[in-house]
Structure formats: structure tokens, C-alpha cells
Amino acid sequence: MIKSMTGYGSAKAVVDGLEISVELKSVNNRYLDTSVRIPRSLLFAEEAIKSRIQSHISRGKVDVFVTVDASQAGDVVVKVNEPLLKGYLDAIRSISEEYALPQDLTALSVSRFPDVLTVEKKDLDAEEIGAGILEIVEQALQDFDTMRLREGERLRDDVLNRLQTIDALVSTVEEKAPETVAEYRRRLEQKMAEVLGTAGIDENRILAEAAIFADHIAVDEETVRLRSHMAQLDTMIRGNSPIGRKIDFLVQEFNREANTIGSKCQNSKIAHVVVDLKSEIEKIREQIQNIE
């Protein structure tokens, strides 16, 4: 199943006490362009995230947003500066004995002494958090692909429908091409009759001229190649691998054959058909710009 380059996906989970959210969004781009926005404290995971994205997506402009909610993490540690506290207590005991003062100390009162309690951030387990982030990225990618596959199915159906229209237009060209030669022969006979009279018409000469004209305007090779390109596109669009760039090249070949048919035809009806043909090819070209 083909995938669209446009998509959105998200996932979240708790890793080592941190609630981590990952959002992915992408738009069309000729090549893969990945941008990761992540908190400074988690920068160690940035390259691993990019690598995971690059192994999953072949082209498109992809923005990855990683956010962290640490409100429930308990990521701070309160420590007692025991040497300093012992120093305070020794000093207070000495004052009590020297001046006969009571030692009315409580845990709360001594905790208020300067620098007795220190607050430190808990060290992050980079390996555990990095692995957890990648799992969340994988879940976000699955959600991302669900949307891309749905859009890709719509693109596939549209392209296949347009291929059917192109097939019908090519059949019309093939049907009308012989009429052009017959019409040319009739015009040639009429002009020769006007100039030379009926008795002077050389049938062999007319046949030779008609044959030269038929060879000049023949589009058999172009229609055969165009049908070959159509069959190839049909096969590619029904496949599962990234094909956007290949289809882009193939549609250029569609245009080349259509332009050649247009330049060769000398029939107003065929000219109108070629206009419709090129219009359908252009619509396919626009659609495949969205295909990965």
C-alpha cells in the first residue's frame, strides 16, 4: 500500500517517572528533511530519534516534537548536610553548657539552619530514558502511518481512475488516427481533380502521397509506449514500497509521448483529445507529489 507524505501521529508514556509525549507531522518534500525539537535535558536522544525516523520514512519534511511533563516525576532529592549539622549541634551544646541555657531544639528548627538541607535534581538514567523515548517514537510512527496509509489509499484510487480515463483517450486517438489519413486522401483527390480533372488523376501518386502522410503522422509507437508506461504505473501504484520519485520520472515519460502525439496529429478532433489527455496526466503529476 502506498503512503502519503502528509501525516500526523502522536504517542505518550511514562519513562523513569517522566511523562514523555512525541508528536510527528510531515508535509511534502522532494527529499527527507527531519527536524527534532526536544528539551535540552534529553538532547542525548536526538540522534537516535532521527535515525529511527530515517529508517521508517524515505522522503518528506518531518517535524518531531518531544515534550516532557516532570510534575509527577519526583526528580529532586533533599539531602542533609550531616557534617554541617553536627557542627551546628556541637556549637549549640557548647553554648548551652557555657551559659546554662536550655537546648530546646527540634528537627524542624535545626532544618532551618543555613545549608543544612540541600535540594538536588535526581540524575537521569540516559539509557533507560533513551530506550523509552524510542518506544514512544515507534508508537507515534504507527499512528502516523495509519493516517498516511488512509491518504495513500485515496491517492491510489484517484490515480487508477485517471489511468482508466487516459486509456480511453488513447483508444480514441488510435481510432481517429486512420480517419486523418482517409480525410487527407479525400482532400488530395479533390485538389488534384480540380487542377487536372478526373482523367488526369494518378491513383498511384495519391496512394504514395497518402502513405508518406500516414507515416508522418503515425502515432502507433507513441501509443504503445504510453500504454506500457500506464501498465508500469498501475503495477507501481498497487505495490508497497516507496515509489514517489520513480512515478515522478515515469509521468515525465507520459508527457513526452502525449506531446509527440499532439505535434504529429493534424486532426482537430485528435487535438482536443490530446488536450484532455495532457490534462489527466497533469492531474496525476499533481497527485503523485503527495506520494512517499
Tab-separated table of C-alpha atoms in Angstrom, residues 55-220:
chain	number	residue	atom	x	y	z
A	55	SER	CA	14.780	4.142	8.788
A	56	HIS	CA	10.993	4.450	8.577
A	57	ILE	CA	10.366	7.367	6.199
A	58	SER	CA	12.009	7.838	2.793
A	59	ARG	CA	11.047	11.433	1.960
A	60	GLY	CA	9.067	14.411	3.223
A	61	LYS	CA	9.659	17.268	5.652
A	62	VAL	CA	9.173	15.662	9.061
A	63	ASP	CA	8.911	17.621	12.310
A	64	VAL	CA	9.256	15.704	15.577
A	65	PHE	CA	8.201	17.326	18.849
A	66	VAL	CA	9.258	15.732	22.154
A	67	THR	CA	7.797	17.232	25.326
A	68	VAL	CA	8.227	16.252	28.978
A	69	ASP	CA	5.934	16.684	31.967
A	70	ALA	CA	8.043	16.219	35.103
A	71	SER	CA	5.440	17.492	37.574
A	72	GLN	CA	4.869	13.992	38.953
A	73	ALA	CA	8.369	12.740	38.484
A	74	GLY	CA	9.802	13.336	41.960
A	75	ASP	CA	13.030	14.160	40.199
A	76	VAL	CA	14.506	16.095	43.142
A	77	VAL	CA	16.388	14.749	46.132
A	78	VAL	CA	16.620	16.543	49.507
A	79	LYS	CA	19.870	15.742	51.340
A	80	VAL	CA	21.104	16.516	54.862
A	81	ASN	CA	24.500	18.107	55.129
A	82	GLU	CA	25.451	15.988	58.120
A	83	PRO	CA	28.918	17.420	58.808
A	84	LEU	CA	27.443	20.932	58.873
A	85	LEU	CA	24.512	19.847	61.079
A	86	LYS	CA	26.890	18.168	63.542
A	87	GLY	CA	28.887	21.362	63.672
A	88	TYR	CA	25.746	23.365	64.468
A	89	LEU	CA	24.724	20.926	67.244
A	90	ASP	CA	28.172	20.905	68.815
A	91	ALA	CA	28.191	24.673	68.843
A	92	ILE	CA	24.701	24.832	70.395
A	93	ARG	CA	25.654	22.271	73.055
A	94	SER	CA	28.725	24.270	73.916
A	95	ILE	CA	26.660	27.471	74.256
A	96	SER	CA	24.127	25.648	76.456
A	97	GLU	CA	26.799	24.348	78.823
A	98	GLU	CA	28.751	27.591	78.945
A	99	TYR	CA	25.790	29.848	79.619
A	100	ALA	CA	23.372	27.418	81.302
A	101	LEU	CA	20.789	27.768	78.546
A	102	PRO	CA	18.236	25.082	77.617
A	103	GLN	CA	18.715	23.103	74.419
A	104	ASP	CA	15.160	23.366	73.122
A	105	LEU	CA	15.933	22.024	69.666
A	106	THR	CA	13.574	20.263	67.263
A	107	ALA	CA	14.142	18.644	63.895
A	108	LEU	CA	12.229	21.460	62.247
A	109	SER	CA	14.266	24.149	63.974
A	110	VAL	CA	17.646	22.682	63.052
A	111	SER	CA	16.485	22.077	59.450
A	112	ARG	CA	16.148	25.852	59.154
A	113	PHE	CA	19.818	26.451	59.800
A	114	PRO	CA	21.577	27.720	56.636
A	115	ASP	CA	22.624	24.990	54.210
A	116	VAL	CA	21.643	22.099	56.486
A	117	LEU	CA	19.250	20.842	53.799
A	118	THR	CA	20.244	20.808	50.128
A	119	VAL	CA	17.993	20.153	47.122
A	120	GLU	CA	19.479	18.328	44.160
A	121	LYS	CA	17.998	17.080	40.903
A	122	LYS	CA	17.895	13.339	40.528
A	123	ASP	CA	20.319	12.006	37.900
A	124	LEU	CA	18.567	10.803	34.742
A	125	ASP	CA	19.142	7.266	33.550
A	126	ALA	CA	20.039	8.187	29.957
A	127	GLU	CA	19.985	4.598	28.722
A	128	GLU	CA	16.553	3.820	30.157
A	129	ILE	CA	15.035	7.122	29.069
A	130	GLY	CA	16.596	6.885	25.586
A	131	ALA	CA	15.134	3.401	25.061
A	132	GLY	CA	11.766	4.571	26.374
A	133	ILE	CA	11.681	7.567	24.039
A	134	LEU	CA	12.377	5.326	21.049
A	135	GLU	CA	9.461	3.080	22.028
A	136	ILE	CA	7.197	6.133	22.153
A	137	VAL	CA	8.554	7.288	18.774
A	138	GLU	CA	7.704	3.859	17.343
A	139	GLN	CA	4.135	4.110	18.653
A	140	ALA	CA	3.830	7.616	17.188
A	141	LEU	CA	5.109	6.300	13.845
A	142	GLN	CA	2.409	3.619	13.828
A	143	ASP	CA	-0.246	6.273	14.420
A	144	PHE	CA	1.453	8.425	11.783
A	145	ASP	CA	1.352	5.579	9.241
A	146	THR	CA	-2.344	4.926	9.867
A	147	MET	CA	-3.121	8.396	8.570
A	148	ARG	CA	-0.582	8.188	5.719
A	149	LEU	CA	-1.947	4.836	4.541
A	150	ARG	CA	-5.502	6.151	4.570
A	151	GLU	CA	-4.480	9.150	2.494
A	152	GLY	CA	-2.322	6.922	0.274
A	153	GLU	CA	-5.314	4.711	-0.496
A	154	ARG	CA	-7.273	7.753	-1.635
A	155	LEU	CA	-4.368	8.869	-3.845
A	156	ARG	CA	-4.018	5.381	-5.327
A	157	ASP	CA	-7.718	5.185	-6.216
A	158	ASP	CA	-7.628	8.624	-7.821
A	159	VAL	CA	-4.559	7.773	-9.932
A	160	LEU	CA	-6.067	4.431	-11.028
A	161	ASN	CA	-9.280	6.166	-12.075
A	162	ARG	CA	-7.313	8.680	-14.115
A	163	LEU	CA	-5.373	5.855	-15.759
A	164	GLN	CA	-8.685	4.422	-16.938
A	165	THR	CA	-9.597	7.813	-18.383
A	166	ILE	CA	-6.212	8.052	-20.119
A	167	ASP	CA	-6.665	4.549	-21.514
A	168	ALA	CA	-9.986	5.575	-23.039
A	169	LEU	CA	-8.445	8.733	-24.522
A	170	VAL	CA	-5.565	6.758	-26.057
A	171	SER	CA	-8.100	4.365	-27.596
A	172	THR	CA	-9.867	7.372	-29.115
A	173	VAL	CA	-6.588	8.600	-30.616
A	174	GLU	CA	-5.966	5.134	-32.100
A	175	GLU	CA	-9.458	5.071	-33.604
A	176	LYS	CA	-9.294	8.539	-35.111
A	177	ALA	CA	-5.732	8.352	-36.492
A	178	PRO	CA	-6.785	6.335	-39.619
A	179	GLU	CA	-9.593	8.843	-40.228
A	180	THR	CA	-6.969	11.553	-40.555
A	181	VAL	CA	-5.238	9.678	-43.375
A	182	ALA	CA	-8.555	8.979	-45.123
A	183	GLU	CA	-9.513	12.645	-44.845
A	184	TYR	CA	-6.122	13.677	-46.235
A	185	ARG	CA	-6.579	11.349	-49.196
A	186	ARG	CA	-10.024	12.780	-49.919
A	187	ARG	CA	-8.680	16.323	-49.829
A	188	LEU	CA	-5.769	15.342	-52.067
A	189	GLU	CA	-8.049	13.702	-54.636
A	190	GLN	CA	-10.340	16.727	-54.596
A	191	LYS	CA	-7.498	19.176	-55.217
A	192	MET	CA	-5.991	17.058	-57.980
A	193	ALA	CA	-9.394	16.731	-59.607
A	194	GLU	CA	-9.841	20.499	-59.512
A	195	VAL	CA	-6.434	21.058	-61.123
A	196	LEU	CA	-6.119	18.129	-63.530
A	197	GLY	CA	-9.628	16.857	-63.999
A	198	THR	CA	-10.767	13.318	-63.340
A	199	ALA	CA	-8.931	11.840	-66.309
A	200	GLY	CA	-5.616	13.167	-65.148
A	201	ILE	CA	-5.616	11.743	-61.601
A	202	ASP	CA	-2.778	9.315	-60.946
A	203	GLU	CA	-4.072	6.823	-58.358
A	204	ASN	CA	-0.606	5.504	-57.601
A	205	ARG	CA	0.600	9.016	-56.911
A	206	ILE	CA	-2.267	9.544	-54.484
A	207	LEU	CA	-1.513	6.258	-52.742
A	208	ALA	CA	2.164	7.195	-52.423
A	209	GLU	CA	1.355	10.633	-51.029
A	210	ALA	CA	-1.163	9.164	-48.602
A	211	ALA	CA	1.396	6.574	-47.442
A	212	ILE	CA	4.018	9.271	-46.826
A	213	PHE	CA	1.480	11.337	-44.914
A	214	ALA	CA	0.338	8.313	-42.870
A	215	ASP	CA	3.938	7.568	-41.929
A	216	HIS	CA	4.480	11.180	-40.947
A	217	ILE	CA	1.506	11.358	-38.598
A	218	ALA	CA	1.629	7.758	-37.319
A	219	VAL	CA	1.394	7.642	-33.509
A	220	ASP	CA	1.436	3.871	-33.085
